[in-house]
mmCIF file of C-alpha atoms and ligand atoms in Angstrom:
data_model
loop_
_atom_site.group_PDB
_atom_site.id
_atom_site.type_symbol
_atom_site.label_atom_id
_atom_site.label_comp_id
_atom_site.label_asym_id
_atom_site.label_seq_id
_atom_site.Cartn_x
_atom_site.Cartn_y
_atom_site.Cartn_z
ATOM 1 C CA MET A 1 82.011 116.863 219.432
ATOM 2 C CA SER A 2 79.988 114.258 221.322
ATOM 3 C CA SER A 3 77.060 115.514 223.366
ATOM 4 C CA ASP A 4 78.678 114.819 226.739
ATOM 5 C CA GLU A 5 81.548 117.201 225.869
ATOM 6 C CA GLN A 6 79.101 120.083 225.746
ATOM 7 C CA ARG A 7 78.428 120.262 229.457
ATOM 8 C CA ARG A 8 79.345 123.269 231.572
ATOM 9 C CA GLY A 9 82.053 122.488 234.121
ATOM 10 C CA LEU A 10 81.518 122.845 237.846
ATOM 11 C CA MET A 11 83.420 124.340 240.763
ATOM 12 C CA LEU A 12 84.091 121.801 243.515
ATOM 13 C CA ALA A 13 84.742 123.606 246.801
ATOM 14 C CA LEU A 14 86.378 121.183 249.219
ATOM 15 C CA SER A 15 86.701 122.204 252.882
ATOM 16 C CA SER A 16 87.595 120.501 256.148
ATOM 17 C CA PRO A 17 89.420 121.158 259.393
ATOM 18 C CA SER A 18 93.154 120.545 259.007
ATOM 19 C CA GLY A 19 93.961 116.924 259.737
ATOM 20 C CA ALA A 20 90.852 115.464 258.088
ATOM 21 C CA GLY A 21 92.622 114.432 254.861
ATOM 22 C CA LYS A 22 91.494 117.194 252.509
ATOM 23 C CA SER A 23 94.839 117.763 250.769
ATOM 24 C CA THR A 24 95.321 114.023 250.157
ATOM 25 C CA LEU A 25 91.816 113.773 248.675
ATOM 26 C CA ALA A 26 92.336 116.870 246.511
ATOM 27 C CA LYS A 27 95.563 115.362 245.157
ATOM 28 C CA MET A 28 93.863 112.000 244.454
ATOM 29 C CA LEU A 29 91.042 113.719 242.562
ATOM 30 C CA VAL A 30 93.237 115.756 240.220
ATOM 31 C CA GLN A 31 95.729 112.925 239.647
ATOM 32 C CA ARG A 32 93.052 110.377 238.752
ATOM 33 C CA ASP A 33 90.649 112.532 236.729
ATOM 34 C CA ALA A 34 91.966 114.630 233.839
ATOM 35 C CA ALA A 35 88.673 116.575 233.688
ATOM 36 C CA ILE A 36 89.301 118.364 237.013
ATOM 37 C CA ALA A 37 92.164 120.733 237.835
ATOM 38 C CA LEU A 38 93.138 122.549 241.019
ATOM 39 C CA SER A 39 92.619 126.318 241.078
ATOM 40 C CA ILE A 40 95.868 128.168 241.813
ATOM 41 C CA SER A 41 95.279 131.284 243.916
ATOM 42 C CA ALA A 42 97.219 134.526 243.703
ATOM 43 C CA THR A 43 98.881 135.871 246.831
ATOM 44 C CA THR A 44 101.029 138.795 247.942
ATOM 45 C CA ARG A 45 102.843 136.739 250.573
ATOM 46 C CA ALA A 46 106.423 135.622 249.907
ATOM 47 C CA PRO A 47 106.938 132.046 248.711
ATOM 48 C CA ARG A 48 108.097 129.527 251.343
ATOM 49 C CA PRO A 49 111.308 127.623 250.483
ATOM 50 C CA ALA A 50 109.530 124.547 249.057
ATOM 51 C CA GLU A 51 106.938 126.556 247.081
ATOM 52 C CA ARG A 52 107.128 127.206 243.352
ATOM 53 C CA GLU A 53 105.527 129.970 241.301
ATOM 54 C CA GLY A 54 102.380 128.646 239.622
ATOM 55 C CA ARG A 55 102.300 125.411 241.646
ATOM 56 C CA GLU A 56 101.152 126.418 245.141
ATOM 57 C CA TYR A 57 100.326 130.039 244.254
ATOM 58 C CA HIS A 58 100.877 132.807 241.768
ATOM 59 C CA PHE A 59 103.092 135.089 243.842
ATOM 60 C CA MET A 60 102.745 138.782 243.059
ATOM 61 C CA ALA A 61 103.484 142.260 244.357
ATOM 62 C CA ARG A 62 100.765 144.093 246.217
ATOM 63 C CA GLU A 63 100.429 146.704 243.444
ATOM 64 C CA GLU A 64 99.832 144.009 240.844
ATOM 65 C CA PHE A 65 97.264 142.288 243.069
ATOM 66 C CA GLU A 66 95.413 145.539 243.739
ATOM 67 C CA ALA A 67 95.370 146.405 240.022
ATOM 68 C CA MET A 68 93.871 142.989 239.202
ATOM 69 C CA ALA A 69 91.314 143.352 242.005
ATOM 70 C CA SER A 70 90.256 146.805 240.772
ATOM 71 C CA ARG A 71 89.761 145.410 237.256
ATOM 72 C CA GLY A 72 87.463 142.691 238.660
ATOM 73 C CA GLU A 73 89.918 139.944 237.715
ATOM 74 C CA PHE A 74 89.334 137.928 240.905
ATOM 75 C CA LEU A 75 86.275 135.759 241.506
ATOM 76 C CA GLU A 76 86.834 136.471 245.184
ATOM 77 C CA TRP A 77 89.678 137.776 247.291
ATOM 78 C CA ALA A 78 90.440 138.285 250.981
ATOM 79 C CA LEU A 79 92.998 139.863 253.289
ATOM 80 C CA VAL A 80 94.354 137.101 255.556
ATOM 81 C CA PHE A 81 96.600 138.458 258.304
ATOM 82 C CA ASP A 82 98.726 140.935 256.288
ATOM 83 C CA ASN A 83 98.515 139.350 252.862
ATOM 84 C CA PHE A 84 96.034 139.345 250.015
ATOM 85 C CA TYR A 85 94.773 136.072 248.541
ATOM 86 C CA GLY A 86 92.488 135.756 245.538
ATOM 87 C CA THR A 87 91.065 133.372 242.961
ATOM 88 C CA PRO A 88 91.893 134.528 239.404
ATOM 89 C CA ARG A 89 88.656 134.631 237.401
ATOM 90 C CA ALA A 90 89.860 133.985 233.817
ATOM 91 C CA PRO A 91 91.209 130.400 234.181
ATOM 92 C CA VAL A 92 88.062 129.316 236.062
ATOM 93 C CA GLU A 93 85.704 130.765 233.453
ATOM 94 C CA ALA A 94 87.715 129.253 230.595
ATOM 95 C CA ALA A 95 87.649 125.802 232.233
ATOM 96 C CA LEU A 96 83.909 125.877 232.948
ATOM 97 C CA ALA A 97 83.068 126.994 229.410
ATOM 98 C CA ALA A 98 85.228 124.158 228.019
ATOM 99 C CA GLY A 99 83.384 121.563 230.151
ATOM 100 C CA ARG A 100 86.213 121.073 232.617
ATOM 101 C CA ASP A 101 85.854 121.215 236.393
ATOM 102 C CA VAL A 102 87.860 123.248 238.891
ATOM 103 C CA LEU A 103 88.730 122.101 242.402
ATOM 104 C CA PHE A 104 89.122 124.648 245.210
ATOM 105 C CA ASP A 105 90.943 123.680 248.397
ATOM 106 C CA VAL A 106 89.394 126.386 250.589
ATOM 107 C CA ASP A 107 88.245 127.117 254.125
ATOM 108 C CA TRP A 108 84.601 127.946 254.908
ATOM 109 C CA GLN A 109 85.102 131.640 254.166
ATOM 110 C CA GLY A 110 86.604 130.893 250.759
ATOM 111 C CA ALA A 111 83.801 128.444 249.981
ATOM 112 C CA ARG A 112 81.204 131.023 251.013
ATOM 113 C CA ALA A 113 82.799 133.694 248.790
ATOM 114 C CA LEU A 114 82.887 131.311 245.803
ATOM 115 C CA ARG A 115 79.232 130.374 246.353
ATOM 116 C CA ALA A 116 78.316 134.074 246.393
ATOM 117 C CA ALA A 117 80.309 134.720 243.191
ATOM 118 C CA ALA A 118 79.000 131.726 241.220
ATOM 119 C CA PRO A 119 76.020 130.145 243.012
ATOM 120 C CA SER A 120 74.931 127.790 240.236
ATOM 121 C CA ASP A 121 78.466 126.541 239.487
ATOM 122 C CA VAL A 122 79.622 125.674 243.015
ATOM 123 C CA VAL A 123 79.255 122.222 244.579
ATOM 124 C CA GLY A 124 80.381 122.300 248.217
ATOM 125 C CA VAL A 125 81.801 119.229 249.945
ATOM 126 C CA PHE A 126 82.864 119.174 253.595
ATOM 127 C CA ILE A 127 85.191 116.443 254.900
ATOM 128 C CA LEU A 128 84.884 115.441 258.574
ATOM 129 C CA PRO A 129 87.424 113.411 260.544
ATOM 130 C CA PRO A 130 86.093 110.051 261.865
ATOM 131 C CA SER A 131 86.262 110.987 265.577
ATOM 132 C CA HIS A 132 87.443 113.615 268.032
ATOM 133 C CA GLY A 133 90.283 111.317 269.111
ATOM 134 C CA GLU A 134 91.474 110.806 265.540
ATOM 135 C CA LEU A 135 91.363 114.561 264.816
ATOM 136 C CA GLU A 136 93.446 115.262 267.934
ATOM 137 C CA ARG A 137 95.880 112.452 267.049
ATOM 138 C CA ARG A 138 96.395 113.935 263.562
ATOM 139 C CA LEU A 139 96.842 117.472 264.903
ATOM 140 C CA ARG A 140 99.382 116.167 267.434
ATOM 141 C CA ALA A 141 101.287 114.173 264.825
ATOM 142 C CA ARG A 142 104.166 116.642 264.733
ATOM 143 C CA ALA A 143 105.730 115.866 268.117
ATOM 144 C CA GLU A 144 107.748 119.084 268.327
ATOM 145 C CA ASP A 145 104.660 121.318 268.536
ATOM 146 C CA SER A 146 103.891 122.860 271.922
ATOM 147 C CA GLU A 147 100.634 122.172 273.769
ATOM 148 C CA GLU A 148 99.619 125.782 273.119
ATOM 149 C CA VAL A 149 100.076 125.390 269.343
ATOM 150 C CA ILE A 150 98.075 122.131 269.420
ATOM 151 C CA GLN A 151 95.254 123.740 271.404
ATOM 152 C CA ARG A 152 95.132 126.637 268.930
ATOM 153 C CA ARG A 153 94.932 124.153 266.067
ATOM 154 C CA MET A 154 92.095 122.284 267.828
ATOM 155 C CA ALA A 155 90.180 125.547 268.302
ATOM 156 C CA ARG A 156 90.652 126.475 264.629
ATOM 157 C CA SER A 157 89.375 123.017 263.636
ATOM 158 C CA ALA A 158 86.276 123.446 265.776
ATOM 159 C CA GLY A 159 85.639 126.824 264.127
ATOM 160 C CA GLU A 160 85.865 125.249 260.669
ATOM 161 C CA ILE A 161 83.623 122.280 261.578
ATOM 162 C CA ALA A 162 80.959 124.729 262.841
ATOM 163 C CA HIS A 163 80.194 125.545 259.164
ATOM 164 C CA TRP A 164 79.470 121.983 258.008
ATOM 165 C CA GLU A 165 75.803 122.735 257.285
ATOM 166 C CA GLU A 166 76.687 125.264 254.565
ATOM 167 C CA TYR A 167 77.825 122.432 252.260
ATOM 168 C CA ASP A 168 75.859 120.314 249.757
ATOM 169 C CA TYR A 169 77.629 117.100 250.784
ATOM 170 C CA VAL A 170 79.339 116.038 254.011
ATOM 171 C CA LEU A 171 81.673 113.029 254.024
ATOM 172 C CA VAL A 172 83.230 111.359 257.065
ATOM 173 C CA ASN A 173 86.738 110.351 256.031
ATOM 174 C CA ARG A 174 87.065 106.915 257.687
ATOM 175 C CA ASP A 175 88.920 105.419 254.742
ATOM 176 C CA VAL A 176 90.596 107.605 252.147
ATOM 177 C CA GLU A 177 89.827 105.301 249.173
ATOM 178 C CA ALA A 178 86.137 105.081 250.173
ATOM 179 C CA THR A 179 85.959 108.871 250.580
ATOM 180 C CA HIS A 180 87.623 109.347 247.198
ATOM 181 C CA ALA A 181 85.035 106.966 245.677
ATOM 182 C CA ALA A 182 82.245 109.057 247.243
ATOM 183 C CA LEU A 183 83.749 112.223 245.736
ATOM 184 C CA VAL A 184 83.878 110.535 242.326
ATOM 185 C CA ALA A 185 80.183 109.595 242.682
ATOM 186 C CA ILE A 186 79.282 113.184 243.646
ATOM 187 C CA LEU A 187 81.184 114.520 240.623
ATOM 188 C CA ALA A 188 79.501 111.999 238.296
ATOM 189 C CA ALA A 189 76.008 113.007 239.438
ATOM 190 C CA GLU A 190 76.705 116.747 239.544
ATOM 191 C CA ARG A 191 78.148 116.644 236.008
ATOM 192 C CA LEU A 192 74.825 115.186 234.806
ATOM 193 C CA LYS A 193 72.676 117.931 236.354
ATOM 194 C CA ARG A 194 70.234 119.297 233.790
ATOM 195 C CA GLY A 195 71.536 122.851 234.028
ATOM 196 C CA ARG A 196 75.076 121.717 233.173
ATOM 197 C CA GLN A 197 74.044 119.787 230.043
ATOM 198 C CA SER A 198 74.257 122.766 227.672
ATOM 199 C CA TRP A 199 73.417 120.546 224.680
ATOM 200 C CA LEU A 200 70.040 119.364 226.044
ATOM 201 C CA PRO A 201 67.723 122.192 224.884
ATOM 202 C CA ALA A 202 68.768 121.768 221.235
ATOM 203 C CA PHE A 203 68.606 117.994 221.568
ATOM 204 C CA VAL A 204 65.071 118.049 222.985
ATOM 205 C CA GLU A 205 64.008 120.536 220.322
ATOM 206 C CA GLY A 206 65.244 118.065 217.708
ATOM 207 C CA LEU A 207 63.317 115.235 219.363
ATOM 208 C CA LEU A 208 60.097 117.189 219.122
ATOM 209 C CA LYS A 209 60.534 118.439 215.565
ATOM 210 C CA ASP A 210 58.171 117.100 212.913
ATOM 211 C CA GLY A 211 59.896 114.426 210.844
ATOM 212 C CA GLY A 212 63.031 114.808 212.997
HETATM 213 P P1 5GP B 301 98.848 130.163 253.491
HETATM 214 O O1 5GP B 301 99.541 131.491 253.436
HETATM 215 O O2 5GP B 301 99.166 129.411 254.753
HETATM 216 O O3 5GP B 301 99.110 129.348 252.248
HETATM 217 O O4 5GP B 301 97.280 130.459 253.499
HETATM 218 C C1 5GP B 301 96.749 131.319 254.453
HETATM 219 C C2 5GP B 301 95.248 131.384 254.320
HETATM 220 O O5 5GP B 301 94.848 131.944 253.065
HETATM 221 C C3 5GP B 301 94.528 130.041 254.414
HETATM 222 O O6 5GP B 301 93.530 130.152 255.419
HETATM 223 C C4 5GP B 301 93.891 129.854 253.058
HETATM 224 O O7 5GP B 301 92.647 129.181 253.145
HETATM 225 C C5 5GP B 301 93.710 131.278 252.594
HETATM 226 N N1 5GP B 301 93.646 131.345 251.126
HETATM 227 C C6 5GP B 301 94.490 130.772 250.233
HETATM 228 N N2 5GP B 301 94.108 131.041 248.974
HETATM 229 C C7 5GP B 301 92.974 131.787 249.054
HETATM 230 C C8 5GP B 301 92.098 132.390 248.070
HETATM 231 O O8 5GP B 301 92.251 132.272 246.848
HETATM 232 N N3 5GP B 301 91.049 133.087 248.550
HETATM 233 C C9 5GP B 301 90.818 133.233 249.884
HETATM 234 N N4 5GP B 301 89.736 133.928 250.257
HETATM 235 N N5 5GP B 301 91.622 132.690 250.849
HETATM 236 C C10 5GP B 301 92.690 131.989 250.429
#
């Protein structure tokens, strides 16, 4: 095993208001970098017609979810409206130990819960839209939505943006390729952090050994 395979993986928590390009960027990251995979949450809500088990979510009955929660098998979980959502712990821990990274497409509350559960593993990135006008244009893109729905979406976006200072990095998404390149640079630097290079202590010890 080469020394750079012995790093600990990281948890990339990506948040943004809807309409800022987060899902596109998340998709670009996992498609272009085999070392990072998207975390699939568990939920008790019913699948929507286009959703598939294990792709968007792990769909499960409430009893199963509650049993997992009571056994501590979620890194974090929350009740959203009437349904439970949670991040299964085992796949995340296995990936980090194997030197692979995990991407979380989460809102500010999810990012905060992950940071509380694993403070030294989480890298938080917030994506901002380039302007108020552009955000509104993107939220209005579906012409059939009523003004009331659009206003509610704008208010939710403002509530999400209010948490931008809780993140390690903040990127303004003016150009999706440039923003992707910035994310790649963040990942490259964060992967090299001393605390993630599990092989370093033994390596340095070897450097200092007499006749080594
Ligand atoms: P939806 O049902 O529309 O897919 O998601 C509803 C809400 O659940 C969203 O606000 C989403 O951020 C949140 N959510 C999805 N997965 C998780 C999770 O693993 N943990 C938490 N805390 N929230 C989640």
